[in-house]
Every structure is written in C-alpha cells, then in structure tokens.
Coordinates of C-alpha atoms in Angstrom, one line a residue:
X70 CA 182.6 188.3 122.1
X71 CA 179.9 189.7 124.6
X72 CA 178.2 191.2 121.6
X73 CA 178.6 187.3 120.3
X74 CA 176.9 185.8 124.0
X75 CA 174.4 187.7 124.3
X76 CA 173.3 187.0 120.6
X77 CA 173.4 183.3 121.1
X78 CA 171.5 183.3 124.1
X79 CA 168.5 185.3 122.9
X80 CA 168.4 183.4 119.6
X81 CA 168.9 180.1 122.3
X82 CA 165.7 181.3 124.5
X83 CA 163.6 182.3 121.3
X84 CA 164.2 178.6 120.0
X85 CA 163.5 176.5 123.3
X86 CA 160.6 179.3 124.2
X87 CA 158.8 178.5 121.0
X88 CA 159.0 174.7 121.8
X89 CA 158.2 175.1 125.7
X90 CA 154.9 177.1 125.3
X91 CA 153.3 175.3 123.1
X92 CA 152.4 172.5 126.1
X93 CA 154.1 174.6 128.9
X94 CA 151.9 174.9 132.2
X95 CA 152.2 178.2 134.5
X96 CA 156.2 178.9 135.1
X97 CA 157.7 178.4 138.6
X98 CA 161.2 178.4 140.1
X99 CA 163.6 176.4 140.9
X100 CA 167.5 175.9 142.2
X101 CA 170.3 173.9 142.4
X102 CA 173.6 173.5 144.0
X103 CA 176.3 171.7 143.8
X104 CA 179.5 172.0 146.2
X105 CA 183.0 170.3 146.1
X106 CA 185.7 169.9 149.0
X107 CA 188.7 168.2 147.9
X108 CA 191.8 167.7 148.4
X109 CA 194.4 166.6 145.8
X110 CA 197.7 165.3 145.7
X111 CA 198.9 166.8 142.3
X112 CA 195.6 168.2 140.6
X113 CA 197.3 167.2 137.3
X114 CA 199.4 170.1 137.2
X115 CA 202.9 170.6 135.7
X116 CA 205.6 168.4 136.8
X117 CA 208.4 170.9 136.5
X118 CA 211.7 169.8 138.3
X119 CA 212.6 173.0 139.8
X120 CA 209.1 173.4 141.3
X121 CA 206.9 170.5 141.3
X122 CA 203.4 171.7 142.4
X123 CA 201.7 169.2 145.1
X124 CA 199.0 169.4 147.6
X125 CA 195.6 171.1 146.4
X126 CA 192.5 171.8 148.9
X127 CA 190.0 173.0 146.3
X128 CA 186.5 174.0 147.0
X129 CA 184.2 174.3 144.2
X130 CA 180.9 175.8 144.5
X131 CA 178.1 176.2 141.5
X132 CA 175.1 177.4 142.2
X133 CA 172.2 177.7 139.4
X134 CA 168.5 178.8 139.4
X135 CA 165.8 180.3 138.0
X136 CA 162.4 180.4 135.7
X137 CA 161.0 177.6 134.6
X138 CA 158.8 176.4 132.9
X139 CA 156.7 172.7 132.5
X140 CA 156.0 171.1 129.5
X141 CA 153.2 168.0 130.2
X142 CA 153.7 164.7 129.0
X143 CA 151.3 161.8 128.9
X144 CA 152.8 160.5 131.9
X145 CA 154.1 163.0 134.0
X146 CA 154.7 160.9 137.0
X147 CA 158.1 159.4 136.0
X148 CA 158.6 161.8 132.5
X149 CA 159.3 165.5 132.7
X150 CA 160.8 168.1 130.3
X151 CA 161.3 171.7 131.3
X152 CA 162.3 175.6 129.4
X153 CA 164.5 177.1 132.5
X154 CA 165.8 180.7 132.1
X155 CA 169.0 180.6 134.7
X156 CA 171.3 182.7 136.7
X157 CA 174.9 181.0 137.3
X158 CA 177.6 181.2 139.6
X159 CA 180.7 179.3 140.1
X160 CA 183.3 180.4 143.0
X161 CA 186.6 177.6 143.2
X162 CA 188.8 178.5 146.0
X163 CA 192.2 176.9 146.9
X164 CA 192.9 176.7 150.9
X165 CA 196.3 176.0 150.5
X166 CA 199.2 178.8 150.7
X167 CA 202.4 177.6 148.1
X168 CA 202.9 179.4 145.3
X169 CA 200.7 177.2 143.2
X170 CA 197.9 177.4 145.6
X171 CA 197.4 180.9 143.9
X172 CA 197.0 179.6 140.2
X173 CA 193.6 181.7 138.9
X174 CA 192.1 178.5 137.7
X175 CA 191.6 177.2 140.8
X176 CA 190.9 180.7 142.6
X177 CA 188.6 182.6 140.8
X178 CA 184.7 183.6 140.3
X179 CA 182.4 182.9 136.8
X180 CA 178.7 184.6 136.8
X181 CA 176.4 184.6 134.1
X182 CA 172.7 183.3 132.7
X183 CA 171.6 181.2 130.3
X184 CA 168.9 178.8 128.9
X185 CA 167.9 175.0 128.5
X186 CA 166.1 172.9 127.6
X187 CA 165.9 169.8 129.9
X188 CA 164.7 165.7 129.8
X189 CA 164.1 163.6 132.8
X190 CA 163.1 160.1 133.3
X191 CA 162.9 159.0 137.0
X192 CA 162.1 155.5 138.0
X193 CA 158.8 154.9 139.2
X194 CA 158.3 155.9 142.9
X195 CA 160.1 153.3 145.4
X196 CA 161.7 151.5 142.7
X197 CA 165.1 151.1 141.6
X198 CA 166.2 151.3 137.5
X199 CA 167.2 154.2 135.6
X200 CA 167.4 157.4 135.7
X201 CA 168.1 159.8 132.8
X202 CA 168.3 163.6 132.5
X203 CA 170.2 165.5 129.4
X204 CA 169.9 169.2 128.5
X205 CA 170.2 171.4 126.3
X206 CA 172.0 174.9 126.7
X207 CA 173.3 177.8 126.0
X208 CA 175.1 180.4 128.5
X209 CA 177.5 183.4 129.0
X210 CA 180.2 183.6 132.1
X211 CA 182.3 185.9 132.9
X212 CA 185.5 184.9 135.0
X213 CA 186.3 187.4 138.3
X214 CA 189.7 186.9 141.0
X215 CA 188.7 185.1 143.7
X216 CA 186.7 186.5 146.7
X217 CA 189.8 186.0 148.8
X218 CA 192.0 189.0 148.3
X219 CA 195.2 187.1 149.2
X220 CA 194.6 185.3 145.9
X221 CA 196.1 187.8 143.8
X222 CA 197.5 185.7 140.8
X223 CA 195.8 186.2 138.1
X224 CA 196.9 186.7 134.4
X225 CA 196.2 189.4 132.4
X226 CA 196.0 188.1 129.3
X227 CA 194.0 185.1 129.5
X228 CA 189.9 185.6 128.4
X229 CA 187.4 186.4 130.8
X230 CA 184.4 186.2 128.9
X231 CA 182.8 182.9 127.3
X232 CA 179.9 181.7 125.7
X233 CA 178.9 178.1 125.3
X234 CA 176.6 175.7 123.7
X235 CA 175.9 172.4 123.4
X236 CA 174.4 169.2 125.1
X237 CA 174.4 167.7 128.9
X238 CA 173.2 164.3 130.0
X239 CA 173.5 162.5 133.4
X240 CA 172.6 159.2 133.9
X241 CA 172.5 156.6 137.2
X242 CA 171.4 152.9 137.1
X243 CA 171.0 150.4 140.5
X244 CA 169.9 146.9 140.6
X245 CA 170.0 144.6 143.4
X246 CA 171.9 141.2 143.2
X247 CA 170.6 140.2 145.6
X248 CA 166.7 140.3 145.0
X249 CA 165.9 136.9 145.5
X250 CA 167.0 136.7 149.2
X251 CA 165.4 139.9 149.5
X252 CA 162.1 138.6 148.4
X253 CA 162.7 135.8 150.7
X254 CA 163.1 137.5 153.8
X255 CA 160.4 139.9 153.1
X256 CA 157.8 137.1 153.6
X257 CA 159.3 136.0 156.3
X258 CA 159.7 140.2 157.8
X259 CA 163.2 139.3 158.1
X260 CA 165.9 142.0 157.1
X261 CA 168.4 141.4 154.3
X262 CA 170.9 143.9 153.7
X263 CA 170.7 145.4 149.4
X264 CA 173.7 144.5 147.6
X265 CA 173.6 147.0 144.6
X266 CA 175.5 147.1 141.3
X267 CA 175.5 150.7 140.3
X268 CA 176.4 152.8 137.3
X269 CA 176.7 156.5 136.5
X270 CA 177.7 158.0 132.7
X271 CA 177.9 161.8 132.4
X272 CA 178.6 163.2 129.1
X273 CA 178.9 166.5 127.5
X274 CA 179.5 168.0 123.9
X275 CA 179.6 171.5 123.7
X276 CA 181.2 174.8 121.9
X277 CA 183.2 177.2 123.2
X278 CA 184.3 180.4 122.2
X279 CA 187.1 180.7 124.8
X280 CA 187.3 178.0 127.4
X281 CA 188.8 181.1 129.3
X282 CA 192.2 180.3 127.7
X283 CA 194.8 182.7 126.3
X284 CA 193.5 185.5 124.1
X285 CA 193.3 185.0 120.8
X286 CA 193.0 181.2 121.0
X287 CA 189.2 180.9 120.8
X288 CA 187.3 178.2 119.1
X289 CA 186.8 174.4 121.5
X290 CA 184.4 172.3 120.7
X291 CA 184.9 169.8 123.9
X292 CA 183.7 166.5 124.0
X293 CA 183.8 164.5 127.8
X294 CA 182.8 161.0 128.3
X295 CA 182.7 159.9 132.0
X296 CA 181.3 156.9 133.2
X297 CA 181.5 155.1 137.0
X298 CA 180.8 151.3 137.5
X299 CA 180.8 149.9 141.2
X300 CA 179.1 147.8 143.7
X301 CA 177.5 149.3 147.2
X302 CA 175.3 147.8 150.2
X303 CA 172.3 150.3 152.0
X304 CA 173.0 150.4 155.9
X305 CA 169.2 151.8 156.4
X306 CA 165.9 150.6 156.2
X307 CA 164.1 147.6 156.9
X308 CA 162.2 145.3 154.0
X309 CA 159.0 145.3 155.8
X310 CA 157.4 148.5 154.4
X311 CA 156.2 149.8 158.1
X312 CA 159.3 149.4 159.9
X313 CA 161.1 151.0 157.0
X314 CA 158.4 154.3 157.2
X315 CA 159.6 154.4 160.5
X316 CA 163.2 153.9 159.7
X317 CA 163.0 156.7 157.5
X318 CA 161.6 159.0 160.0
X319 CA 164.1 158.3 162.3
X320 CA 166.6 158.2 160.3
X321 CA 166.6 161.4 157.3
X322 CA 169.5 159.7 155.0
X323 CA 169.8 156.7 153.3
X324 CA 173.4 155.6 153.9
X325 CA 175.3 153.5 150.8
X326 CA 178.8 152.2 151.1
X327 CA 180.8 151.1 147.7
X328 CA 183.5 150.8 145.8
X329 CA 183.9 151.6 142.3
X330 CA 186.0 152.3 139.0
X331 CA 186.0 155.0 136.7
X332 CA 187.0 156.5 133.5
X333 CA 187.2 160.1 132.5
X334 CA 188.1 161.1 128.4
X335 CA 188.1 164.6 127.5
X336 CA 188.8 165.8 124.1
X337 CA 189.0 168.6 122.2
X338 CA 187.6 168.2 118.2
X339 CA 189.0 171.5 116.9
X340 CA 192.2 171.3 114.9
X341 CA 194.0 174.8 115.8
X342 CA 197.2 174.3 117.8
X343 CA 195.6 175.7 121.0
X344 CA 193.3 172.8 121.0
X345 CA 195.4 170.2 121.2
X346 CA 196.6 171.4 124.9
X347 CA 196.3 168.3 127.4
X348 CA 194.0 169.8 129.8
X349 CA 191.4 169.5 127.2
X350 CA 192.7 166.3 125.5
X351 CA 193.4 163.8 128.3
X352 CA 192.1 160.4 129.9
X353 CA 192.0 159.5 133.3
X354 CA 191.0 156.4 135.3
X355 CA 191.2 154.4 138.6
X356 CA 189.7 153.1 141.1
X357 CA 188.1 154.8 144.6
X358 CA 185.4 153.9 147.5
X359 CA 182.7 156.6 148.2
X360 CA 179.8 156.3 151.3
X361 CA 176.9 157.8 149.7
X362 CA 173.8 160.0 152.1
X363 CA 170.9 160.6 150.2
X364 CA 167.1 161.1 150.8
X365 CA 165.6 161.9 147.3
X366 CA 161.8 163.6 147.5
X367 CA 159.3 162.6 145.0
X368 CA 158.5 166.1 144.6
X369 CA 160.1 169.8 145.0
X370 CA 163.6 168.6 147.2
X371 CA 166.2 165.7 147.0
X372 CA 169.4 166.0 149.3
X373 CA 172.3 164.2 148.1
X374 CA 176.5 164.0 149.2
X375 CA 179.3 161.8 149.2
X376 CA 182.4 161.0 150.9
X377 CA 184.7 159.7 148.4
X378 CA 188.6 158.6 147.9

C-alpha cells in the first residue's frame, strides 16, 4: 500500500507539474490551518443498551502547507489557480474521560504530503458575490495514537496507512436584502445595518484505498455533498466609506450573527460489504445559529472563526 501511495503521488505531481509550469511564476509558500473545538452530545456513535456512549469534547486540528506555485491568468485580481506540493497533519483529541472518550477515531494523529491542483474565484475587492475554490489532489497519511498517552485505545487491526485521490470544492455566496435601504442611507451618511442571505456548499469525491478501516477492507470511493443556507446581519462598519476605514482600524473583525439550516449526505459508491457501513453512507440535517469573526486580506492573510450551535 505505501509502495501504492507513493506511486500515485509522484505520477499525481508529474501530471499537475507539467500543467503548472507551463504559465507558473516563481514558487512561494504558503499555509493553512484549520482547528475544531466541539462538543457533542452523541457524536453519532453506537446506541448500545448496555453502554450508550454520550458526551464528546473533540478537538480537531489540521494543519497544511507548503510549495507553491502560480499559474497567471488574464485577470489575476479576482482568478487564481495554483501547483502546491504539501505537508499534512491532523491531530483529533477527545477531552473527555468515559470509556468511549478513548475510541482511536477521535484520539489519534494522521501525517503525510501530497499534491494539488487548485481554482479560486474571489469577488472583486469590497464586494459581495461568490466565491469559489475546488482542487484537485492526491495525498498519503499515515494514522499515529494520540499525543496524549492516557489515550491508549487503539486497535490493532485497523489500517494505518491511506492514500487518496480525488476532487475538493468550497463554495460561499452573500447578498444583501436589504440594498435598497442601504443605498438610501448611504446618501444621506446614515447607517443601516446589512441583512445577508448566505450560502455555503462543500463537496468532495474522492478514492480511497483504506479510509483507515479494518484490514483487508480496502477500496471507498466517497462521495459528500454538504450545503448550508441561512440569513445573518454585520454588527460592524459604517456605510460611509471613511467612517468604516476607521471602523475597521478600530475594530480588527467583522462580526456576523445568523441562523441557518443544513444538510450533510455522505455516501459510499463501492459495492463490497464493507462499503455499505453507515459511517460512510448516512445523511444528516438540522438547523443551528453561528456568530461569525472574520477580517479577510486582499492579499497573503485572511482570519476567519465561528461560534456555532
């Protein structure tokens, strides 16, 4: 299997590095980090009657960086495609101490590289619209215990290596309802509060060779489908464009109150009897409220967290 990884990966880099140089500009580096503290009432685990396994506080940590490379479009201010060569780390910790709180799949470390290919398309600066991004990729993890050593479940006979392909994307849409009275009170330098409708889709299609399952049941090819639809009001910022350079010097985040609802499908295509397990062949839905900081940066940095339930 690592024979397998490192294979696909090479052949992977070859393929998006022939594509990449042909317009690619002088390589630079770059990161990114996402992190994840939640807690859970059930975590979707098994509902057994003897033991039924409740309260989860899971951290989940992935960071990601590395080479990369530019390739120049016509219009480069709000288009962007990029060759990154990537080092990979996920850490999930549980902070909880029942029995449960020891499960390996939510204590446990996965390192490992890969490569992508990458599509953006931002909004033109200061405007809202769309925003698109979709990869890509091909990488190798390898799954470690967890950091903690008094997380010491972890089964032997699960895979620790696997390789994956396949495509990303991430999308986010806003659009005020309110523009008129916006418009309004902008002539007149009066202050009207936005009231967004938002959107976000992420999707993903990729192959596996072990999901880090049991041994000997290799073989997912994963499809997930999950979009977010919701309304949200800024608490920051003026309309008059000086006050609101001084509002955002004053204030670094942009704060954004909502509610929303969502839908998450997950399914595995394969046909072997491993695949049709329900963590990898379930749908999920409901409702939650979120309060939103950001300050995105036209260029190198954009901060970005949320307080959700």
């Amino acid at each position: 299997m690592k024979r397998f990884a490192i294979f696909s990966l090479c052949l992977a880099a070859m393929f998006f590095l022939n594509i990449a140089s042909t317009h690619a500009a002088s390589p630079g580096y770059w990161a990114e980090i996402y992190d994840e503290l939640s807690y859970r009432t059930t975590n979707f685990g098994d509902d057994n009657v003897n033991v039924k396994a409740s309260d989860f506080l899971i951290n989940t940590l992935v960071i990601k960086g590395g080479l990369r490379l530019d390739v120049i479009f016509d219009n480069a201010d709000e288009d962007f495609l990029y060759f990154d060569i990537y080092g990979k780390g996920e850490f999930l910790f549980d902070f909880l101490n029942k029995q449960w709180n020891d499960n390996v799949f939510s204590n446990n470390e996965k390192l490992g590289g890969g490569v992508r290919l990458k599509y953006e398309k931002r909004p033109a600066s200061n405007e809202r619209g769309v925003y698109f991004s979709s990869e890509i990729f091909s990488e190798y993890l390898h799954l470690y215990k967890s950091i903690d050593s008094s997380k010491e479940v972890f089964y032997r006979d699960i895979n620790h290596d696997d390789a994956r392909a396949g495509f990303n994307m991430w999308s986010t849409y806003e659009k005020e309802l309110n523009k008129k009275q916006i418009e309004a009170a902008r002539e007149k330098k009066e202050e009207v509060k936005s009231l967004l409708l938002f959107s976000e889709l992420y999707g993903n299609f990729s192959y596996h060779t072990s999901n880090f399952a049991t041994e000997n049941q290799n073989d997912y090819l994963i499809l997930i489908f999950s979009p977010k639809v919701g309304v949200a009001s800024e608490l920051t910022g003026k309309n008059t464009p000086a006050i609101k350079q001084l509002n955002e010097k004053l204030i670094p985040f942009l704060l954004k109150p909502g509610i929303y609802g969502l839908l998450e499908y997950v399914s595995d295509i394969r046909n072997n009897e491993w695949n049709k397990n329900p963590y990898s062949n379930n749908t999920k839905y409901g409702i939650g409220s979120r309060l939103l900081f950001s300050k995105p940066s036209e260029k190198k940095f954009s901060e970005y967290s949320e307080f959700s339930i």
